[in-house]
mmCIF file of C-alpha atoms in Angstrom:
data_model
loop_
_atom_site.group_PDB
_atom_site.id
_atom_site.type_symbol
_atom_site.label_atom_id
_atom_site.label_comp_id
_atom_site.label_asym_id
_atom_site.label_seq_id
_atom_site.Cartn_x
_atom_site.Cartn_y
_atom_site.Cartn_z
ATOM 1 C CA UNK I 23 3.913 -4.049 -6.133
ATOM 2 C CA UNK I 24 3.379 -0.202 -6.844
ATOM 3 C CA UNK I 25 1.713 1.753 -4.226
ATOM 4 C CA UNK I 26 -2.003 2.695 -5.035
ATOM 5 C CA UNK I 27 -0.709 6.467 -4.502
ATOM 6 C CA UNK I 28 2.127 6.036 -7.078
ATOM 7 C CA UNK I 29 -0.025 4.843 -9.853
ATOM 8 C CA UNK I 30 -2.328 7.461 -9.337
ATOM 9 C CA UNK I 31 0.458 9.897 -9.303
ATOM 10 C CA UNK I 32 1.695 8.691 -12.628
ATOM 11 C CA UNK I 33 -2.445 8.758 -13.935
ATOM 12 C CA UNK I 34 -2.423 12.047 -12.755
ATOM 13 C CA UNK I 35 0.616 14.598 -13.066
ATOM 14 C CA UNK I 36 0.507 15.307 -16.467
ATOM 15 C CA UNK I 37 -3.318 16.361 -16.256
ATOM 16 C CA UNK I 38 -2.017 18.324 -13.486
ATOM 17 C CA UNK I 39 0.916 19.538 -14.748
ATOM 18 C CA UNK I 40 -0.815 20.149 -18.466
ATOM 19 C CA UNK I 41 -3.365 22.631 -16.622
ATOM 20 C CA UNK I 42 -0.372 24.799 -15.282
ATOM 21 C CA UNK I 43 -0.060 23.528 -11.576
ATOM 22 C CA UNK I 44 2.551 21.700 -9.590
ATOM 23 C CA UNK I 45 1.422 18.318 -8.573
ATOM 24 C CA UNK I 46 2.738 18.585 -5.014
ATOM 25 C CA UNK I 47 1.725 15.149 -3.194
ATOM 26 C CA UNK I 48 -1.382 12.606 -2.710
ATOM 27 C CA UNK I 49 -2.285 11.041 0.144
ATOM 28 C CA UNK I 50 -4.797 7.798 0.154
ATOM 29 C CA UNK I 51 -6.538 7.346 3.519
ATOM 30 C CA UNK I 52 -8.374 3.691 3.497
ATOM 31 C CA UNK I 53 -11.305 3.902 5.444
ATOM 32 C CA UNK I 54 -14.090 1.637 3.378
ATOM 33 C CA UNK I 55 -16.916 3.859 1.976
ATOM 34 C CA UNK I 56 -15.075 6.665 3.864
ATOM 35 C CA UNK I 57 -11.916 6.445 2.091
ATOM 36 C CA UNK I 58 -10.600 9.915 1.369
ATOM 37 C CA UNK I 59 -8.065 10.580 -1.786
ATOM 38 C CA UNK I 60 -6.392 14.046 -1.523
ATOM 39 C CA UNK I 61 -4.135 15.821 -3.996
ATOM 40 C CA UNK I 62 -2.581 18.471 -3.446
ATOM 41 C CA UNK I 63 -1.522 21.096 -6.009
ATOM 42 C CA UNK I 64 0.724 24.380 -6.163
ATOM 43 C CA UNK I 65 1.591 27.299 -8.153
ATOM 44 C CA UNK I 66 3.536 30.021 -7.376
ATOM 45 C CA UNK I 67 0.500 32.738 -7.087
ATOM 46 C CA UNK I 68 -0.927 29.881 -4.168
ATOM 47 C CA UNK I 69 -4.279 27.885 -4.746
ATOM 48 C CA UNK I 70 -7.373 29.170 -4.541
ATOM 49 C CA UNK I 71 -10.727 27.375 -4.539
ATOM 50 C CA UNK I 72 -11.587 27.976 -7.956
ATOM 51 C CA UNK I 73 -8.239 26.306 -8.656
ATOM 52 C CA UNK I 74 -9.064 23.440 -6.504
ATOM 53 C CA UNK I 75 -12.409 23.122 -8.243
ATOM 54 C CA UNK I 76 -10.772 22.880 -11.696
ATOM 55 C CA UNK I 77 -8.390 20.514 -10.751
ATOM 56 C CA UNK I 78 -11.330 18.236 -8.990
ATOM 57 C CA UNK I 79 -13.613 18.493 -12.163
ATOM 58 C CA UNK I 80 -10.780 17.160 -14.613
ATOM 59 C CA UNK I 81 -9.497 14.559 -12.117
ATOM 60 C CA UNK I 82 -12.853 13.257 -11.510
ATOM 61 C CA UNK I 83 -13.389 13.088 -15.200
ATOM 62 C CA UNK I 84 -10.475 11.045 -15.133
ATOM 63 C CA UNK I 85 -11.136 8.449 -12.638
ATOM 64 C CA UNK I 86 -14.623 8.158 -13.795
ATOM 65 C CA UNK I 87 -12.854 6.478 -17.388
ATOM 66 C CA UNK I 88 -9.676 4.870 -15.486
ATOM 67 C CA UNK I 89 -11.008 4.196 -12.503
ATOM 68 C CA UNK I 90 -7.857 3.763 -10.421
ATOM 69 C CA UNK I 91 -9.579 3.143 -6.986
ATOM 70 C CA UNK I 92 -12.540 0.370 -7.154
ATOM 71 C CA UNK I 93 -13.723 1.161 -3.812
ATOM 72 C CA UNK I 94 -16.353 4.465 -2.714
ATOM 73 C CA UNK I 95 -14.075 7.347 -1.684
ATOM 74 C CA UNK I 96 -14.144 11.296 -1.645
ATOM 75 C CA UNK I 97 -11.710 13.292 -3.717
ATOM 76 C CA UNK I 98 -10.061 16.555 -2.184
ATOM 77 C CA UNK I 99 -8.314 18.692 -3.935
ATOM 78 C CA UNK I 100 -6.112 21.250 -1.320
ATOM 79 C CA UNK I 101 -3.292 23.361 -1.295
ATOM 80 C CA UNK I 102 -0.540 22.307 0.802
ATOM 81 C CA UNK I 103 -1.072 25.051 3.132
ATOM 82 C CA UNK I 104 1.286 26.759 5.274
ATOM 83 C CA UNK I 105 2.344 23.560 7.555
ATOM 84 C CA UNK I 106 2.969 22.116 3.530
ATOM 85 C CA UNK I 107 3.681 18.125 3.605
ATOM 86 C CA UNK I 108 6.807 16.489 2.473
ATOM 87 C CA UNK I 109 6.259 13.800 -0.212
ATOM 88 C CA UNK I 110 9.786 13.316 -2.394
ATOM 89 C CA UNK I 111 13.214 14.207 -1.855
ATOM 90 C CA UNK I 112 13.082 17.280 -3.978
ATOM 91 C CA UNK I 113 10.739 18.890 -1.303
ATOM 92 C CA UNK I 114 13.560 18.295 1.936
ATOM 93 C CA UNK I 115 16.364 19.901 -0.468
ATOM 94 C CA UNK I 116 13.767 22.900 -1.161
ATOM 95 C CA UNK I 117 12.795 23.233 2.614
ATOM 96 C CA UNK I 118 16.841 22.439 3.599
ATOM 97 C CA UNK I 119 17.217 23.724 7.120
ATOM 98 C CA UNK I 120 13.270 24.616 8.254
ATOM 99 C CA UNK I 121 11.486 22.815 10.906
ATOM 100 C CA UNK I 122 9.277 19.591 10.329
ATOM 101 C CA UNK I 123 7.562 16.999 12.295
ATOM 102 C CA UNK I 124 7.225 13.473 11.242
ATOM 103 C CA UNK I 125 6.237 10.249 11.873
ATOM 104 C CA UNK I 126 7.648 6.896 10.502
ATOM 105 C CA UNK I 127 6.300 3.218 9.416
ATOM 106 C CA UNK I 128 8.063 1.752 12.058
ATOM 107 C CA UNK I 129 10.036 3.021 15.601
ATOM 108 C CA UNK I 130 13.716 3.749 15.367
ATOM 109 C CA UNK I 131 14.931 2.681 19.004
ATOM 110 C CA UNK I 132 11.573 2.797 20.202
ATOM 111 C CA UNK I 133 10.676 6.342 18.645
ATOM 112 C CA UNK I 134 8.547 7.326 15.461
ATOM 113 C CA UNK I 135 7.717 10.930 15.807
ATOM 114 C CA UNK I 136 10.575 13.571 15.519
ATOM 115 C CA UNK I 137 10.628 17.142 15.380
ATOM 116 C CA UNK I 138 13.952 18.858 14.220
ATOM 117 C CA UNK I 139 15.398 20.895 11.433
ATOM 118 C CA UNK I 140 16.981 19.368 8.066
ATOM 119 C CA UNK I 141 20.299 19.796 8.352
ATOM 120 C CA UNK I 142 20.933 17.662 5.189
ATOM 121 C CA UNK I 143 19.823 16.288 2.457
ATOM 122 C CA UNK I 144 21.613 12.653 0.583
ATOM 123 C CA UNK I 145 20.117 11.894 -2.832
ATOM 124 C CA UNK I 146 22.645 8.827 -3.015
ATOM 125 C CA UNK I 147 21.729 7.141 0.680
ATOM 126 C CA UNK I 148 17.761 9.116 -0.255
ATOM 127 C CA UNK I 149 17.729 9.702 3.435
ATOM 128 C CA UNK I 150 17.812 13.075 5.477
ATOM 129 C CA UNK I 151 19.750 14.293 8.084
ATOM 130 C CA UNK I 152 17.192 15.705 11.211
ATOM 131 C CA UNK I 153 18.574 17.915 13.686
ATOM 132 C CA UNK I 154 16.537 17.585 17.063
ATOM 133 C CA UNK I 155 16.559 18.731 20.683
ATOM 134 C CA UNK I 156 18.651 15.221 21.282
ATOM 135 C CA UNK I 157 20.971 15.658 18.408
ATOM 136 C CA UNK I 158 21.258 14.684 14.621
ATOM 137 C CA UNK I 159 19.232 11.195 13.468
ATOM 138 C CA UNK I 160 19.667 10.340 9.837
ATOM 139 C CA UNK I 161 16.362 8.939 8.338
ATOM 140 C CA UNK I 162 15.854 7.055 5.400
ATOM 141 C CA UNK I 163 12.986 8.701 3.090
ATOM 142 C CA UNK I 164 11.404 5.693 2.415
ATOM 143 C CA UNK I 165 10.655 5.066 6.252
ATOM 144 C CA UNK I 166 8.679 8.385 6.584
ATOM 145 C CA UNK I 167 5.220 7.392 6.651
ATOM 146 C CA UNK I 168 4.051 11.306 6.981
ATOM 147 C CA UNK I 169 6.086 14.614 7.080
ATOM 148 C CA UNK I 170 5.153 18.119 7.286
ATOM 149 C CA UNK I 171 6.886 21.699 7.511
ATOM 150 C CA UNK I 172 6.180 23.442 10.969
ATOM 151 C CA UNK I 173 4.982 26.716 10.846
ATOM 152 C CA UNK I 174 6.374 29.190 13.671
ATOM 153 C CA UNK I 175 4.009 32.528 13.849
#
């Protein structure tokens, strides 16, 4: 069974992509009447709120006719921002040997949040290689519940 996320990803991209921005990841946070949908978009000027506001009056328009989530929630529409999450492959091979944190589903010997440069990136194995304080872990993508670039001022 299809993730929520990934069928609103396919409702979604080319309304996103047909307005001229880069559909750059959603994340569904389940929280009953709380539930939050966000969507985050790119181009490369950046994303400003206007932006964001077009975006969130077409995708609303959207939902309202498909209605992909039955339950209340609150759209967002956001630009990934400087500490920029991770959602697909393509963005670890674009951000190849920068700094991220993550967390996983579930504990590799005992551990779920790492910290650590990508030192590679394997389309074939879809996993990535991290290099931390402790030394190198290789992670499969599908495991990573959450990732996100770490931004060094």
């Amino acid at each position: 069974m299809a993730k929520i996320t990934d069928k609103i990803e396919e409702l979604i991209k080319p309304v996103i992509e047909g307005m001229d921005y880069e559909l750059v990841g959603i994340e569904y946070i389940s929280s009953g009447k709380h539930s939050i949908l966000r969507v985050y978009i790119d181009t490369e000027k950046g994303i400003g709120v206007d932006d964001c506001e077009a975006v969130s009056r077409q995708l609303s328009s959207l939902f309202d006719v498909e209605d992909p989530i039955t339950m209340p929630y609150n759209l967002e529409v956001s630009s990934p921002g400087i500490e920029r999450p991770l959602f697909h492959i393509g963005h670890y091979q674009r951000f190849l040997g920068n700094d991220i944190s993550l967390r996983l589903l579930r504990p590799i010997n005992g551990q779920r949040k790492f910290k650590g440069a990508i030192g590679s990136v394997s389309e074939k194995n879809n996993s990535i290689e991290l290099m931390t304080e402790l030394g190198s872990v290789d992670l499969d993508i599908d495991l990573i519940e959450k990732a996100n670039l770490i931004a060094h001022f």
